[in-house]
Amino acid sequence: MTTPTLHAPELANQQDDIDSYLPENTTTSPGSPLRVGETATFANSSLPQRHSTPIHSLPEEIFLEVIRFYLSAETPLRDLTTLTWVCRRWKTVLEAKADFWSQISATEGLEYVRKALQLAKNVPLDLVFSGEGRGMHYESFFKEVGDSIAQWRSLVSEFDGWSMSSPLANLKTTPPPKIVLLRLVNTVFTWNRTVPVTLFGGAPAPPSLKNLHIKLIPIVVTPLQLSRLESLTLQGVQTVFTADIVRILVNSPELRVLHLASLESLDRPNPQATRTGPAFIRLPALCDLLLENVPPSFVHYLLSILDTPNLGTLELTCDDGGQMTSEILTRDTFHLIPVLAAMTMDTQEIFVSLSGYYHYHILAGRLGLGGQMEDPPTNHVRTTVDWMCNHLNNHLRDLPIHLSITDSDPQIDYLDSFSSGLRVSNLALWSDPFYGPRLEELIPPLSQPTLLSPYGWILPRLEVIETNLIWDDGNYDFVDLVRNRYSASTVTREPGPGSEVVVPKRVRELYLSTPQEHPNHYPSPNSAFMQALHEAGKGVDLYWHGAKWIKS
């Protein structure tokens, strides 16, 4: 059944029709104190039966909570405006609730933004601007909200770098005195990201500022004199320096989140600054730390002076071909070992991903280590996992490993480095259909014993495969892989003296899809191919684009 859509004039007429049943001398308003013997009713009891719905019987505070749950996170102003058309009483109650109108997004359009600014009165405002081409132009939006800068509580502004001046125009001269959260994101990499931008006319940031997120905007950090922050994210901001970061951390003991990414301007301070700087910075509230593509010298210095007893998550990625990420955690950072060990204590599976040109990421529990090396040794990932086992928790050595390869082209001996001691039980192979490497060439070496591996089989503990390397007529290399591994798994043989040959496990599950993803429609699987897989694996579980394949 299709619900009819009513436009503004029709809703207005309906509202007048409903209001005509309400007497003018209503004595009980929503939420007002009751006299002895009265019944709490939201609408007047004389309302005809066809309008006496349960919601009219609610006290005002409960009615408002119901409305709060109804409002869409994307268009709360439009929803509120629609609800004010229901009847005169709804209009009166909702328009008097100023904080309901305090979340203002440019995507809702000029009419709704102006209405919200009027009805929000003097309550703190949460502003959102997104440069996706919907709603208002950035100049119109910031012109409307600019006069209310004293009420700004939060500003989330995402825009392309070519229009950077207008979204920042208000902030360049006037600091919002009550701002708590400031998120400024440049969504496009542009040349003017290197032109320094000074906020607040060079004045310090307001003391109310607790959460700061800057991406690809060259904000000059030093004059802001940031302190007492609870979260800080800086990405691609080349106008921040090591002294700025240290000063912020020293003055923000309640910091909970610290994300630093793509900051080439950071480096280890000179020896004199190191001697005069803090020996340790204690951050007892810090629970989330991300250091991504930051110079290793800075990473090592920062970790050597941080005291974070309650750190819950660490993501560390260094794109430096001359140094492994795990090496940074070995020198002068042994005070962090108990904290890192706690992150991996409950780990049940280790995730290893290879993507692009030797980009790697290893996730064990809440500890993630990654990097990029132009010419990595074949045992690089193995060495990093060994470091985790030796320094953090030895039980990690016995855990299954989920190995994912996406548009990467590792040599087969690189895969074989996982065979010794590491239990790769799940292998995912994903390749772009037009530009990705020919990952299908890895399948035949996985389908038979090989002299390249001292263990007889490459990835002998493999039991689950996920892949998009399936064409219209299937990919019968996978049939050979499933059949050969199943046959080998049923053979019992004693290894000879000094032999390390490992009998492979049979493949239990295959998650298959086509190279080209169709968001609304997936092609049907090739029946003959799926049947051949099912028979080769003696009942292997097959999934096609996430749905289990049932033999017909």
XYZ file of C-alpha atoms in Angstrom:
552
model
C 0.000 0.000 0.000
C 1.420 3.413 -0.968
C 1.225 6.233 1.567
C -0.106 9.432 -0.077
C 2.203 12.448 0.010
C 0.741 15.727 1.250
C 2.273 19.026 0.224
C 2.469 22.119 2.407
C -0.921 23.679 1.433
C -2.743 20.376 1.984
C -1.030 19.893 5.337
C -1.942 23.411 6.360
C -5.618 22.777 5.487
C -5.524 19.522 7.439
C -4.003 21.326 10.410
C -6.810 23.914 10.337
C -9.316 21.055 10.144
C -7.825 19.399 13.244
C -7.437 22.667 15.121
C -11.120 23.471 14.556
C -12.018 20.715 17.023
C -9.898 22.245 19.788
C -11.720 24.713 22.088
C -10.075 28.102 22.463
C -10.220 28.012 26.280
C -7.937 24.989 26.710
C -6.835 24.987 30.331
C -4.385 22.100 30.443
C -1.201 22.559 28.455
C 1.223 19.741 27.729
C 3.507 19.024 30.646
C 1.814 21.480 33.039
C 1.363 20.494 36.716
C -1.861 18.573 37.388
C -4.440 19.317 40.036
C -5.827 16.550 42.239
C -8.147 14.318 40.244
C -6.842 15.406 36.809
C -5.595 12.933 34.233
C -2.350 13.658 32.351
C -3.312 14.292 28.740
C -1.269 15.867 25.988
C -4.240 17.057 23.949
C -7.544 18.333 25.307
C -9.934 15.535 26.243
C -12.694 17.072 24.128
C -10.819 16.132 20.944
C -13.080 13.862 18.841
C -12.365 10.128 18.959
C -10.838 10.012 15.471
C -8.009 12.289 16.659
C -7.565 10.820 20.175
C -4.469 8.776 19.376
C -2.254 7.440 22.178
C 0.441 10.045 21.523
C -1.973 12.800 22.574
C -2.136 11.215 26.029
C 1.585 11.504 26.716
C 3.153 14.047 29.048
C 5.131 16.644 27.144
C 8.572 15.363 28.155
C 7.749 11.838 26.905
C 6.142 13.201 23.752
C 9.347 15.138 23.002
C 11.458 12.018 23.494
C 9.272 10.177 20.986
C 9.801 13.002 18.516
C 13.544 12.951 19.157
C 13.733 9.276 18.154
C 11.670 9.966 15.043
C 13.937 12.689 13.667
C 16.295 11.703 10.874
C 19.984 12.310 11.492
C 20.301 13.702 7.954
C 17.251 15.986 7.805
C 16.071 16.826 11.338
C 14.930 20.331 10.348
C 12.729 19.084 7.529
C 11.227 16.456 9.821
C 10.529 18.993 12.542
C 8.923 21.408 10.100
C 6.658 18.644 8.796
C 5.611 17.756 12.340
C 4.658 21.373 13.106
C 1.981 21.035 10.410
C 0.139 18.273 12.297
C -1.824 20.604 14.553
C -1.609 23.893 16.414
C -0.502 22.287 19.678
C 2.314 20.289 18.054
C 3.482 23.461 16.338
C 3.507 25.389 19.623
C 5.365 22.716 21.585
C 7.965 21.895 18.932
C 8.786 25.470 17.992
C 9.262 26.307 21.666
C 11.859 23.539 22.059
C 14.932 25.568 21.006
C 17.502 22.762 21.307
C 15.538 20.674 18.776
C 16.503 23.244 16.141
C 20.184 23.462 17.065
C 21.507 20.859 14.587
C 21.820 22.808 11.354
C 23.092 21.292 8.111
C 23.600 23.096 4.820
C 22.175 20.107 2.952
C 18.665 21.020 4.174
C 18.580 24.287 2.247
C 18.329 28.007 2.943
C 14.665 28.022 4.074
C 15.226 25.433 6.804
C 18.547 26.916 7.935
C 16.955 30.333 8.456
C 14.008 28.818 10.313
C 16.334 26.859 12.602
C 18.502 29.890 13.381
C 15.356 31.782 14.358
C 13.869 29.051 16.565
C 17.162 27.938 18.160
C 17.276 31.296 19.930
C 20.395 31.379 22.143
C 21.149 27.640 22.518
C 24.515 26.220 21.351
C 24.571 25.336 17.642
C 25.957 22.220 15.932
C 26.741 23.100 12.315
C 27.469 20.797 9.384
C 28.579 21.803 5.899
C 29.357 19.308 3.164
C 30.543 20.395 -0.251
C 28.782 17.584 -2.104
C 26.721 19.962 -4.218
C 23.472 19.544 -2.288
C 21.596 22.136 -0.272
C 23.320 25.506 0.078
C 26.467 26.959 -1.459
C 29.229 27.454 1.097
C 29.129 31.275 0.801
C 25.392 31.388 1.562
C 25.630 28.945 4.451
C 28.487 30.645 6.279
C 26.928 34.051 5.681
C 23.735 32.888 7.412
C 25.419 31.231 10.385
C 28.222 33.787 10.733
C 26.183 36.208 12.863
C 25.622 33.408 15.373
C 29.319 32.513 15.798
C 29.060 33.156 19.540
C 26.661 30.156 19.727
C 28.752 27.688 17.724
C 29.324 24.514 19.749
C 30.575 22.346 16.898
C 31.450 22.854 13.250
C 31.966 19.972 10.843
C 32.956 21.381 7.472
C 34.015 19.263 4.485
C 34.833 21.067 1.237
C 37.144 20.878 -1.745
C 40.394 22.808 -1.540
C 39.516 25.213 -4.331
C 36.801 26.792 -2.172
C 38.901 26.818 0.991
C 38.771 30.589 1.611
C 35.019 30.987 2.091
C 34.387 28.099 4.527
C 37.254 29.434 6.662
C 36.399 33.122 6.329
C 34.556 33.360 9.672
C 37.264 31.455 11.516
C 40.149 33.490 10.120
C 39.110 36.548 12.083
C 36.830 35.566 14.967
C 37.220 32.709 17.460
C 33.900 31.029 18.371
C 34.016 31.461 22.171
C 31.978 28.302 22.942
C 33.341 25.947 20.274
C 33.892 22.394 21.571
C 34.445 20.470 18.334
C 36.088 21.779 15.171
C 36.426 19.467 12.168
C 37.814 20.985 8.952
C 38.368 18.580 6.054
C 39.700 19.357 2.591
C 38.395 16.558 0.373
C 40.611 17.344 -2.646
C 44.409 17.420 -2.835
C 45.147 20.896 -4.244
C 48.148 23.166 -4.655
C 46.878 25.720 -2.125
C 47.112 23.155 0.687
C 50.656 24.520 1.198
C 49.601 28.150 1.716
C 49.541 28.680 5.513
C 46.184 29.579 7.061
C 46.012 31.473 10.358
C 42.835 31.057 12.414
C 41.213 33.484 14.852
C 43.330 36.429 13.694
C 46.387 34.815 15.293
C 44.721 34.598 18.729
C 44.821 31.422 20.848
C 42.039 28.891 20.404
C 39.094 29.238 22.811
C 39.571 27.274 26.065
C 36.307 25.463 25.306
C 37.855 23.655 22.296
C 38.208 19.961 23.201
C 38.181 18.148 19.860
C 40.171 19.247 16.799
C 40.287 17.455 13.426
C 42.183 18.998 10.492
C 42.775 17.262 7.140
C 44.789 18.667 4.211
C 44.487 22.272 5.375
C 47.733 24.106 6.265
C 46.505 25.545 9.552
C 49.295 27.291 11.466
C 49.175 25.397 14.750
C 51.670 27.286 16.923
C 49.617 30.452 17.669
C 46.558 28.387 18.631
C 48.302 27.374 21.899
C 46.136 24.259 22.057
C 45.610 22.760 25.489
C 43.177 20.582 27.427
C 42.205 18.703 24.260
C 40.375 15.386 24.426
C 40.939 14.358 20.795
C 43.365 15.550 18.125
C 43.531 14.449 14.475
C 46.004 16.038 12.054
C 46.329 14.617 8.548
C 48.417 16.146 5.778
C 48.982 19.365 7.754
C 52.528 20.371 6.819
C 52.474 23.460 9.055
C 52.719 21.489 12.303
C 56.062 20.719 13.915
C 57.376 18.377 16.585
C 57.505 21.143 19.205
C 53.792 21.846 18.561
C 52.838 18.216 19.143
C 54.906 17.925 22.318
C 53.451 21.171 23.706
C 49.884 20.017 23.019
C 50.462 16.637 24.688
C 52.078 18.176 27.756
C 49.115 20.544 28.154
C 46.381 17.970 27.402
C 46.529 15.339 30.162
C 42.934 14.253 29.414
C 43.650 13.452 25.748
C 41.798 10.286 24.706
C 42.397 10.115 20.915
C 45.557 11.062 18.990
C 45.699 10.508 15.215
C 48.695 11.828 13.253
C 48.929 10.954 9.553
C 50.990 12.068 6.539
C 52.930 14.723 8.446
C 56.276 14.970 6.676
C 57.110 18.144 8.615
C 57.619 16.179 11.843
C 61.034 14.935 12.853
C 63.051 14.003 15.885
C 64.079 17.176 17.751
C 67.749 18.099 17.894
C 69.793 16.791 20.854
C 69.614 20.087 22.768
C 65.803 20.211 22.499
C 65.687 16.578 23.586
C 67.682 17.321 26.735
C 65.452 20.261 27.676
C 62.204 18.542 26.711
C 60.117 16.254 28.917
C 61.561 12.859 29.814
C 58.045 11.384 29.817
C 54.591 12.663 28.951
C 51.940 10.869 30.974
C 48.574 10.503 29.215
C 46.471 8.228 31.443
C 43.280 8.800 29.418
C 44.784 8.052 25.975
C 43.018 4.991 24.550
C 43.402 5.378 20.753
C 46.729 6.191 19.052
C 47.302 6.242 15.284
C 50.636 7.129 13.665
C 50.418 6.699 9.902
C 53.059 7.665 7.348
C 54.883 9.844 9.846
C 58.727 9.960 9.721
C 60.143 7.015 11.720
C 62.486 9.325 13.624
C 59.495 11.218 15.035
C 57.555 8.015 15.750
C 60.458 6.568 17.687
C 60.930 9.803 19.662
C 57.226 10.114 20.481
C 56.836 6.508 21.617
C 59.985 6.781 23.736
C 58.533 9.647 25.820
C 54.861 8.566 26.042
C 53.531 6.985 29.207
C 50.112 5.574 28.263
C 49.094 2.916 30.804
C 45.518 2.615 29.468
C 46.202 2.665 25.730
C 43.686 0.343 24.091
C 44.438 0.643 20.346
C 47.644 1.356 18.414
C 47.875 1.682 14.623
C 51.448 2.206 13.451
C 52.292 2.499 9.749
C 55.652 3.709 8.446
C 56.275 3.846 4.711
C 60.045 3.646 4.942
C 61.827 1.072 2.823
C 64.863 1.105 5.097
C 63.210 0.171 8.373
C 60.615 -2.347 9.492
C 57.779 -0.989 11.607
C 58.467 -3.534 14.349
C 62.051 -2.248 14.649
C 60.731 1.111 15.839
C 59.060 -0.636 18.782
C 62.282 -2.347 19.831
C 64.549 0.614 20.618
C 63.912 2.658 23.788
C 60.232 1.690 23.891
C 60.291 -1.366 26.136
C 58.128 0.503 28.662
C 55.251 0.070 26.170
C 55.592 -3.724 25.892
C 53.084 -4.533 28.690
C 50.532 -2.191 27.106
C 51.027 -3.717 23.640
C 50.824 -7.216 25.077
C 47.456 -6.399 26.629
C 46.175 -5.323 23.197
C 46.905 -8.781 21.766
C 45.901 -10.860 24.804
C 42.444 -11.852 23.517
C 43.442 -12.244 19.864
C 41.874 -15.269 18.169
C 43.021 -14.645 14.582
C 45.777 -12.566 12.980
C 44.901 -10.558 9.873
C 47.626 -9.925 7.299
C 46.921 -7.859 4.182
C 49.126 -7.166 1.171
C 47.987 -4.510 -1.248
C 49.393 -2.390 -4.032
C 53.151 -2.417 -4.378
C 54.197 -4.313 -1.243
C 52.036 -2.400 1.168
C 51.402 -4.584 4.195
C 49.291 -4.430 7.340
C 49.217 -6.847 10.266
C 46.400 -6.743 12.819
C 46.549 -8.760 16.037
C 43.729 -7.838 18.368
C 43.907 -4.068 18.787
C 47.508 -3.706 17.580
C 48.050 -2.873 13.922
C 51.487 -2.622 12.294
C 51.967 -1.717 8.657
C 54.270 -0.179 6.115
C 55.499 -0.172 2.557
C 58.791 -1.450 1.248
C 59.891 -1.204 -2.361
C 61.930 -4.402 -2.207
C 60.943 -6.336 0.914
C 62.699 -9.516 1.991
C 60.521 -12.541 1.400
C 60.206 -13.121 5.151
C 59.331 -9.517 6.094
C 55.793 -10.174 7.344
C 56.967 -13.375 8.983
C 59.654 -11.394 10.835
C 57.085 -8.894 12.108
C 54.741 -11.647 13.321
C 57.698 -13.335 15.010
C 58.428 -10.051 16.800
C 54.859 -9.983 18.109
C 55.187 -13.559 19.344
C 58.589 -13.091 20.963
C 57.958 -9.720 22.624
C 54.213 -9.701 23.329
C 52.379 -13.035 23.526
C 53.823 -16.377 22.521
C 50.300 -17.795 22.005
C 50.045 -15.708 18.825
C 52.302 -18.250 17.123
C 49.564 -20.893 17.233
C 46.740 -18.692 15.959
C 45.218 -18.991 12.459
C 46.166 -16.261 9.992
C 43.800 -14.580 7.545
C 45.950 -13.578 4.556
C 44.421 -11.065 2.128
C 46.104 -10.089 -1.161
C 44.526 -7.167 -3.028
C 46.028 -5.991 -6.320
C 49.449 -7.012 -5.112
C 51.860 -9.279 -6.965
C 53.938 -11.240 -4.451
C 56.329 -13.905 -5.630
C 55.386 -17.472 -4.824
C 58.383 -17.809 -2.482
C 57.035 -14.804 -0.582
C 53.819 -16.771 0.024
C 55.888 -19.776 1.035
C 57.443 -17.740 3.862
C 54.084 -18.116 5.624
C 54.234 -21.906 5.484
C 56.719 -22.436 8.296
C 55.218 -21.980 11.730
C 52.425 -19.632 10.572
C 48.974 -21.155 10.199
C 47.468 -19.435 7.164
C 43.973 -20.913 7.254
C 42.143 -18.265 5.198
C 43.354 -16.814 1.890
C 41.618 -13.921 0.099
C 42.617 -13.010 -3.466
C 41.103 -9.809 -4.878
C 42.073 -8.178 -8.149
C 40.806 -5.248 -10.190
C 39.397 -6.709 -13.445
C 41.079 -4.040 -15.590
C 44.212 -2.875 -13.813
C 45.011 -5.516 -11.205
C 47.885 -8.037 -11.460
C 47.236 -11.572 -12.603
C 46.664 -13.114 -9.206
C 45.163 -16.194 -10.854
C 48.740 -17.269 -11.606
C 49.115 -18.081 -7.897
C 46.468 -20.823 -8.034
C 48.381 -23.632 -9.861
C 51.376 -23.552 -7.439
C 48.907 -23.871 -4.563
C 47.308 -26.911 -6.223
C 50.179 -29.377 -6.026
C 53.323 -30.277 -4.104
C 56.299 -28.193 -5.110
C 60.057 -28.402 -4.726
C 60.076 -24.648 -4.124
C 58.828 -25.276 -0.602
C 60.723 -27.396 1.931
C 57.310 -28.254 3.399
C 56.013 -29.936 0.250
C 52.969 -27.696 -0.080
C 52.637 -23.937 -0.024
C 50.204 -22.826 2.705
C 49.451 -26.414 3.779
C 46.989 -25.337 6.512
C 44.755 -23.471 4.085
C 41.049 -24.278 4.605
C 39.070 -21.214 3.432
C 39.456 -19.247 0.191
C 37.770 -15.985 -0.778
C 38.251 -14.652 -4.297
C 36.778 -12.631 -7.158
C 38.858 -14.472 -9.769
C 35.843 -16.266 -11.244
C 34.898 -15.632 -14.860
C 31.664 -16.292 -16.750
C 32.537 -19.963 -17.263
C 34.158 -20.289 -13.822
C 37.835 -20.869 -13.127
C 38.740 -24.544 -13.247
C 42.149 -23.968 -11.638
C 40.185 -23.807 -8.383
C 38.638 -27.207 -9.160
C 42.146 -28.681 -9.435
C 43.182 -26.950 -6.213
C 40.217 -28.304 -4.258
C 40.512 -31.816 -5.713
C 44.289 -32.156 -5.254
C 44.319 -30.839 -1.705
C 41.422 -33.083 -0.753
C 43.202 -36.145 -2.156
C 46.475 -35.259 -0.433
C 44.717 -34.675 2.896
C 43.448 -38.273 2.930
C 46.925 -39.780 2.505
C 48.759 -40.755 5.678
C 52.503 -40.957 5.371
C 55.438 -40.773 7.695
C 57.996 -38.089 6.886
C 61.496 -39.334 6.156
C 64.519 -38.483 8.278
C 64.951 -34.692 8.345
C 61.833 -34.185 6.241
C 59.534 -31.273 7.055
C 56.774 -32.205 4.607
C 53.359 -31.183 5.920
C 50.182 -32.914 4.692
C 47.800 -30.191 3.439
C 44.347 -29.714 4.872
C 41.325 -29.965 2.606
C 39.522 -26.808 1.541
C 36.298 -26.540 3.552
C 34.794 -23.253 2.282
C 34.986 -21.238 -0.928
C 33.577 -17.694 -1.144
C 33.370 -16.837 -4.825
C 32.431 -13.740 -6.802
C 33.008 -12.169 -10.189
C 35.745 -9.573 -10.792
C 33.263 -6.849 -11.622
C 30.916 -6.012 -8.780
C 27.346 -5.102 -9.717
C 25.708 -3.196 -6.856
C 22.151 -4.150 -7.808
C 22.564 -7.428 -9.658
C 24.981 -10.322 -9.474
C 25.256 -12.804 -12.352
C 24.193 -16.361 -11.674
C 27.028 -18.831 -11.099
C 28.040 -21.273 -13.794
C 26.219 -24.446 -12.748
C 28.711 -26.874 -14.286
C 31.626 -25.116 -12.584
C 29.949 -25.041 -9.171
C 28.994 -28.708 -9.506
C 32.584 -29.606 -10.386
C 33.852 -27.747 -7.313
C 31.309 -29.463 -5.090
C 32.306 -32.914 -6.321
C 36.047 -32.183 -6.186
C 35.828 -31.143 -2.540
C 33.439 -33.912 -1.526
C 30.834 -31.500 -0.225
C 32.900 -28.316 0.170
C 30.701 -25.383 1.235
C 30.326 -22.938 -1.651
C 29.164 -19.305 -1.460
C 28.342 -17.108 -4.436
C 28.449 -13.363 -3.738
C 27.799 -14.076 -0.069
C 24.863 -16.491 -0.519
C 25.368 -20.203 0.083
C 25.138 -22.297 -3.087
C 22.770 -25.241 -2.803
C 23.208 -28.209 -5.112
C 20.141 -28.545 -7.303
